[in-house]
Amino acid sequence: TNDTTGFTGNENSLFIAGTGSTTWDATGMAPQFVNKGRITHINTGALLLNRQAVLINQDDYSFEGDGDILPGGSASQIAFVNKQTLSKFTGTGVSDITVPFDNQEGDVFALSGTLRFTDASQFNGFRLSGGRWNVDTGGTLNLVSGTITENDAYITVRGSGVFVNLPTSSSTSSFQNDGSLTLDKNADLNFGSGLFQNNGDVRIGAGCTLHTGPFSTGQLGTLTSSGTLQSNVTQNGTLAPGDSPGEFTIDGVQTDLDDLHMVKAGALINF
């Protein structure tokens, strides 16, 4: 165990390595550890936040292995506050973050293995209220408990990446998007048979497919696509196929586009 009591910041490169644990122990007037450089968490060891330790990430924290961030034995007011980038680049197993995690304006990237959070402040079991959450081929993102049915955050799924908390093909619940949902790199998502209400931004990249129940875009919503939306569509907002000549396929039994607002000239919509 490495004890880093009194260590209050990083502006360069810092490595957390090995299979043992490293404890960041903080009390008193300045319990915060501010990262303004790059922290690389290697191998399977754990970072323990103890007493009142608060890790504020203002640059880059990267897992290169299957390490964890856990509470120490005397933890009381600990937290990981992400204001920039937290990523899992390598390691095919699970990296657990069981300390309170606040994704303030930050990006989370699950690029390999599983990045799992048990106490993400932006998720209450059904509503994802903020932050940017990204998952790519080979990666799994898991907020542990519940299914997202209301999204106010930025969600990006690339390729065969898995976001465990998104609805699945068996879902019958409605989904309301007031944030952003992006499919890229041939992603294929099935949200089941419930209503998909889009008041935010949905982007379906080339080669990607989004399957939903009835899909409705409100007047302030935008549907941008060079891929396929498999749904019955009611479109009262903005439809923006990909760069001209963009091609967008709507594969549905009934499509109502009476209030369609097109913003891309030369686009082709297939029904």
Tab-separated table of C-alpha atoms in Angstrom:
chain	number	residue	atom	x	y	z
A	1	THR	CA	0.000	0.000	0.000
A	2	ASN	CA	1.297	3.414	-1.012
A	3	ASP	CA	0.075	6.294	1.170
A	4	THR	CA	-0.021	9.686	-0.606
A	5	THR	CA	-1.094	11.847	2.336
A	6	GLY	CA	-0.326	15.507	1.641
A	7	PHE	CA	-0.053	14.995	-2.130
A	8	THR	CA	-2.437	17.630	-3.543
A	9	GLY	CA	-1.993	17.770	-7.307
A	10	ASN	CA	-0.468	16.650	-10.578
A	11	GLU	CA	0.490	18.724	-13.628
A	12	ASN	CA	2.691	16.184	-15.401
A	13	SER	CA	2.510	12.386	-15.802
A	14	LEU	CA	1.616	10.200	-12.848
A	15	PHE	CA	1.463	6.396	-12.903
A	16	ILE	CA	-0.557	4.161	-10.596
A	17	ALA	CA	0.897	0.713	-11.191
A	18	GLY	CA	1.066	-2.800	-9.844
A	19	THR	CA	-1.454	-5.190	-8.344
A	20	GLY	CA	-1.604	-3.706	-4.861
A	21	SER	CA	-3.423	-0.620	-3.638
A	22	THR	CA	-2.517	3.055	-3.549
A	23	THR	CA	-4.277	5.156	-0.909
A	24	TRP	CA	-4.952	8.873	-1.296
A	25	ASP	CA	-5.687	10.042	2.234
A	26	ALA	CA	-6.919	13.583	2.816
A	27	THR	CA	-8.291	15.514	5.772
A	28	GLY	CA	-8.412	19.119	6.928
A	29	MET	CA	-8.750	22.309	4.906
A	30	ALA	CA	-7.472	21.024	1.529
A	31	PRO	CA	-8.696	17.478	0.889
A	32	GLN	CA	-8.745	17.880	-2.891
A	33	PHE	CA	-6.288	16.306	-5.313
A	34	VAL	CA	-6.427	18.169	-8.642
A	35	ASN	CA	-5.166	16.434	-11.762
A	36	LYS	CA	-4.089	18.884	-14.474
A	37	GLY	CA	-1.859	16.380	-16.270
A	38	ARG	CA	-2.151	12.701	-17.174
A	39	ILE	CA	-2.762	9.901	-14.700
A	40	THR	CA	-2.231	6.397	-16.105
A	41	HIS	CA	-3.691	3.572	-14.034
A	42	ILE	CA	-1.838	0.386	-15.021
A	43	ASN	CA	-2.487	-3.289	-14.222
A	44	THR	CA	-5.083	-4.496	-11.675
A	45	GLY	CA	-4.281	-2.476	-8.574
A	46	ALA	CA	-6.794	-0.237	-6.830
A	47	LEU	CA	-6.707	3.460	-6.041
A	48	LEU	CA	-8.306	3.953	-2.623
A	49	LEU	CA	-9.816	7.331	-1.752
A	50	ASN	CA	-9.787	7.661	2.013
A	51	ARG	CA	-11.214	9.995	4.663
A	52	GLN	CA	-12.239	13.182	2.767
A	53	ALA	CA	-10.203	12.669	-0.394
A	54	VAL	CA	-11.722	14.254	-3.516
A	55	LEU	CA	-10.057	13.601	-6.865
A	56	ILE	CA	-10.808	16.381	-9.370
A	57	ASN	CA	-9.809	15.392	-12.900
A	58	GLN	CA	-9.203	18.448	-15.071
A	59	ASP	CA	-7.235	16.645	-17.780
A	60	ASP	CA	-6.823	12.903	-18.396
A	61	TYR	CA	-7.261	9.794	-16.250
A	62	SER	CA	-6.694	6.592	-18.209
A	63	PHE	CA	-7.070	2.922	-17.272
A	64	GLU	CA	-4.571	0.724	-19.091
A	65	GLY	CA	-5.563	-2.510	-17.412
A	66	ASP	CA	-8.310	-3.626	-15.057
A	67	GLY	CA	-7.648	-1.434	-12.055
A	68	ASP	CA	-10.327	0.019	-9.772
A	69	ILE	CA	-11.100	3.194	-7.829
A	70	LEU	CA	-12.564	2.245	-4.456
A	71	PRO	CA	-13.331	3.743	-1.030
A	72	GLY	CA	-10.647	3.400	1.621
A	73	GLY	CA	-11.316	1.888	5.028
A	74	SER	CA	-11.988	5.294	6.634
A	75	ALA	CA	-13.740	6.995	3.723
A	76	SER	CA	-16.307	9.639	4.662
A	77	GLN	CA	-16.731	12.425	2.069
A	78	ILE	CA	-14.836	11.065	-0.918
A	79	ALA	CA	-15.594	11.707	-4.596
A	80	PHE	CA	-14.208	11.548	-8.124
A	81	VAL	CA	-15.167	14.709	-10.038
A	82	ASN	CA	-14.556	14.368	-13.775
A	83	LYS	CA	-14.276	17.663	-15.649
A	84	GLN	CA	-12.318	16.401	-18.640
A	85	THR	CA	-11.565	12.807	-19.765
A	86	LEU	CA	-11.803	9.439	-18.041
A	87	SER	CA	-11.103	6.455	-20.288
A	88	LYS	CA	-10.461	2.720	-20.247
A	89	PHE	CA	-8.090	1.989	-23.134
A	90	THR	CA	-6.920	-1.547	-22.440
A	91	GLY	CA	-7.778	-4.514	-20.250
A	92	THR	CA	-10.522	-6.986	-21.129
A	93	GLY	CA	-11.872	-7.275	-17.589
A	94	VAL	CA	-13.796	-4.867	-15.377
A	95	SER	CA	-12.626	-1.567	-13.916
A	96	ASP	CA	-14.927	-0.682	-11.025
A	97	ILE	CA	-15.444	2.873	-9.801
A	98	THR	CA	-17.422	2.509	-6.595
A	99	VAL	CA	-16.696	5.939	-5.124
A	100	PRO	CA	-19.253	8.725	-5.767
A	101	PHE	CA	-18.621	9.815	-9.375
A	102	ASP	CA	-19.649	13.203	-10.749
A	103	ASN	CA	-19.226	13.560	-14.520
A	104	GLN	CA	-19.347	17.363	-14.624
A	105	GLU	CA	-18.982	18.482	-18.238
A	106	GLY	CA	-16.593	15.581	-18.726
A	107	ASP	CA	-16.153	12.711	-21.172
A	108	VAL	CA	-16.186	9.033	-20.237
A	109	PHE	CA	-14.806	6.591	-22.832
A	110	ALA	CA	-15.219	2.800	-22.579
A	111	LEU	CA	-12.890	1.498	-25.298
A	112	SER	CA	-11.914	-1.899	-23.914
A	113	GLY	CA	-13.330	-4.260	-21.307
A	114	THR	CA	-15.961	-2.901	-18.936
A	115	LEU	CA	-16.027	0.456	-17.182
A	116	ARG	CA	-18.508	0.120	-14.341
A	117	PHE	CA	-19.894	2.811	-11.998
A	118	THR	CA	-21.978	2.066	-8.920
A	119	ASP	CA	-22.600	5.666	-7.821
A	120	ALA	CA	-22.743	8.032	-10.810
A	121	SER	CA	-24.462	11.218	-9.644
A	122	GLN	CA	-25.900	11.924	-13.108
A	123	PHE	CA	-27.935	8.676	-13.096
A	124	ASN	CA	-30.845	8.042	-10.745
A	125	GLY	CA	-31.925	4.687	-12.162
A	126	PHE	CA	-33.954	6.038	-15.114
A	127	ARG	CA	-32.706	9.548	-15.990
A	128	LEU	CA	-29.218	10.368	-17.233
A	129	SER	CA	-28.967	14.062	-16.499
A	130	GLY	CA	-25.594	15.164	-17.863
A	131	GLY	CA	-22.064	14.472	-18.981
A	132	ARG	CA	-20.763	12.829	-22.150
A	133	TRP	CA	-20.765	9.016	-22.218
A	134	ASN	CA	-18.964	7.199	-25.043
A	135	VAL	CA	-18.580	3.497	-25.795
A	136	ASP	CA	-16.729	1.915	-28.721
A	137	THR	CA	-16.207	-1.549	-30.185
A	138	GLY	CA	-14.627	-3.784	-27.548
A	139	GLY	CA	-15.929	-1.637	-24.701
A	140	THR	CA	-18.843	-1.867	-22.285
A	141	LEU	CA	-20.209	0.976	-20.168
A	142	ASN	CA	-22.271	0.022	-17.134
A	143	LEU	CA	-23.988	2.324	-14.634
A	144	VAL	CA	-25.047	-0.838	-12.759
A	145	SER	CA	-28.662	-0.290	-11.756
A	146	GLY	CA	-31.599	0.713	-13.922
A	147	THR	CA	-32.476	1.485	-17.538
A	148	ILE	CA	-32.221	4.940	-19.081
A	149	THR	CA	-35.669	6.123	-20.153
A	150	GLU	CA	-34.922	9.874	-19.998
A	151	ASN	CA	-31.734	11.268	-21.506
A	152	ASP	CA	-30.420	14.790	-20.954
A	153	ALA	CA	-26.804	13.797	-21.527
A	154	TYR	CA	-24.608	13.171	-24.577
A	155	ILE	CA	-24.496	9.466	-25.463
A	156	THR	CA	-22.339	8.085	-28.293
A	157	VAL	CA	-22.274	4.404	-29.283
A	158	ARG	CA	-19.733	3.308	-31.886
A	159	GLY	CA	-19.570	-0.066	-33.596
A	160	SER	CA	-20.437	-2.993	-31.343
A	161	GLY	CA	-19.827	-1.054	-28.123
A	162	VAL	CA	-22.357	-1.814	-25.373
A	163	PHE	CA	-24.038	0.691	-23.058
A	164	VAL	CA	-25.716	-1.678	-20.613
A	165	ASN	CA	-28.265	0.856	-19.368
A	166	LEU	CA	-29.808	1.719	-22.729
A	167	PRO	CA	-33.130	0.058	-23.595
A	168	THR	CA	-32.981	-3.297	-25.393
A	169	SER	CA	-35.132	-5.061	-27.978
A	170	SER	CA	-37.440	-6.439	-25.267
A	171	SER	CA	-38.207	-3.007	-23.809
A	172	THR	CA	-41.768	-1.704	-23.953
A	173	SER	CA	-41.126	1.535	-22.045
A	174	SER	CA	-41.071	4.936	-23.708
A	175	PHE	CA	-37.762	6.750	-24.146
A	176	GLN	CA	-37.461	10.536	-24.040
A	177	ASN	CA	-34.383	12.172	-25.496
A	178	ASP	CA	-33.795	15.788	-24.476
A	179	GLY	CA	-30.039	15.469	-24.924
A	180	SER	CA	-28.008	13.838	-27.677
A	181	LEU	CA	-27.851	10.259	-28.961
A	182	THR	CA	-25.261	9.421	-31.641
A	183	LEU	CA	-24.722	6.125	-33.496
A	184	ASP	CA	-21.436	5.812	-35.374
A	185	LYS	CA	-19.208	3.208	-37.046
A	186	ASN	CA	-22.005	0.770	-38.022
A	187	ALA	CA	-23.664	0.753	-34.603
A	188	ASP	CA	-26.991	-1.092	-34.415
A	189	LEU	CA	-29.274	-0.252	-31.459
A	190	ASN	CA	-32.708	-1.656	-30.715
A	191	PHE	CA	-34.787	0.290	-28.180
A	192	GLY	CA	-37.764	-2.070	-28.283
A	193	SER	CA	-41.400	-1.234	-28.994
A	194	GLY	CA	-41.959	1.806	-26.772
A	195	LEU	CA	-42.427	5.368	-28.019
A	196	PHE	CA	-39.188	7.231	-28.763
A	197	GLN	CA	-39.819	10.940	-28.132
A	198	ASN	CA	-37.002	13.078	-29.507
A	199	ASN	CA	-36.849	16.670	-28.281
A	200	GLY	CA	-33.073	16.841	-28.592
A	201	ASP	CA	-30.598	15.574	-31.170
A	202	VAL	CA	-30.443	12.075	-32.686
A	203	ARG	CA	-27.615	11.320	-35.128
A	204	ILE	CA	-27.510	8.049	-37.072
A	205	GLY	CA	-24.236	7.651	-38.945
A	206	ALA	CA	-23.679	5.920	-42.267
A	207	GLY	CA	-24.108	2.153	-41.945
A	208	CYS	CA	-25.860	2.517	-38.568
A	209	THR	CA	-29.394	1.428	-37.673
A	210	LEU	CA	-31.678	2.585	-34.883
A	211	HIS	CA	-34.733	0.397	-34.180
A	212	THR	CA	-37.525	1.929	-32.084
A	213	GLY	CA	-41.249	1.815	-31.557
A	214	PRO	CA	-43.108	4.897	-32.827
A	215	PHE	CA	-40.535	7.675	-33.310
A	216	SER	CA	-41.679	11.248	-32.757
A	217	THR	CA	-39.546	14.370	-33.054
A	218	GLY	CA	-40.833	17.542	-31.415
A	219	GLN	CA	-40.507	20.990	-32.926
A	220	LEU	CA	-37.183	21.618	-31.202
A	221	GLY	CA	-35.788	18.181	-32.013
A	222	THR	CA	-33.360	17.239	-34.778
A	223	LEU	CA	-32.912	13.920	-36.562
A	224	THR	CA	-29.630	13.786	-38.490
A	225	SER	CA	-28.917	10.633	-40.421
A	226	SER	CA	-27.017	8.943	-43.218
A	227	GLY	CA	-28.155	5.569	-41.866
A	228	THR	CA	-31.429	3.763	-41.177
A	229	LEU	CA	-34.231	4.467	-38.738
A	230	GLN	CA	-36.475	1.428	-38.455
A	231	SER	CA	-39.650	2.905	-37.041
A	232	ASN	CA	-42.977	4.562	-37.738
A	233	VAL	CA	-42.045	8.239	-37.775
A	234	THR	CA	-43.829	11.454	-36.866
A	235	GLN	CA	-41.503	14.333	-37.667
A	236	ASN	CA	-42.376	17.835	-36.452
A	237	GLY	CA	-38.828	19.088	-36.019
A	238	THR	CA	-35.752	19.149	-38.242
A	239	LEU	CA	-34.644	16.314	-40.502
A	240	ALA	CA	-31.033	16.634	-41.625
A	241	PRO	CA	-29.717	13.829	-43.831
A	242	GLY	CA	-25.937	13.531	-44.150
A	243	ASP	CA	-23.756	15.796	-46.225
A	244	SER	CA	-25.209	16.289	-49.692
A	245	PRO	CA	-26.066	14.062	-51.368
A	246	GLY	CA	-26.956	12.474	-48.030
A	247	GLU	CA	-29.106	9.344	-48.027
A	248	PHE	CA	-31.391	8.448	-45.149
A	249	THR	CA	-33.597	5.357	-44.953
A	250	ILE	CA	-36.792	5.282	-42.891
A	251	ASP	CA	-37.992	1.694	-42.676
A	252	GLY	CA	-41.471	1.955	-41.210
A	253	VAL	CA	-45.054	1.055	-41.984
A	254	GLN	CA	-46.442	4.572	-41.658
A	255	THR	CA	-44.539	7.831	-41.942
A	256	ASP	CA	-46.022	11.260	-41.242
A	257	LEU	CA	-43.762	14.085	-42.448
A	258	ASP	CA	-46.340	16.876	-42.714
A	259	ASP	CA	-44.293	19.288	-40.595
A	260	LEU	CA	-40.877	18.220	-41.894
A	261	HIS	CA	-38.165	20.874	-41.969
A	262	MET	CA	-35.292	19.879	-44.286
A	263	VAL	CA	-31.888	21.520	-43.875
A	264	LYS	CA	-29.799	19.561	-46.434
A	265	ALA	CA	-30.176	20.249	-50.128
A	266	GLY	CA	-29.771	17.343	-52.529
A	267	ALA	CA	-30.599	14.753	-49.850
A	268	LEU	CA	-32.344	11.462	-50.602
A	269	ILE	CA	-34.846	9.928	-48.193
A	270	ASN	CA	-35.803	6.294	-48.763
A	271	PHE	CA	-39.065	4.882	-47.402
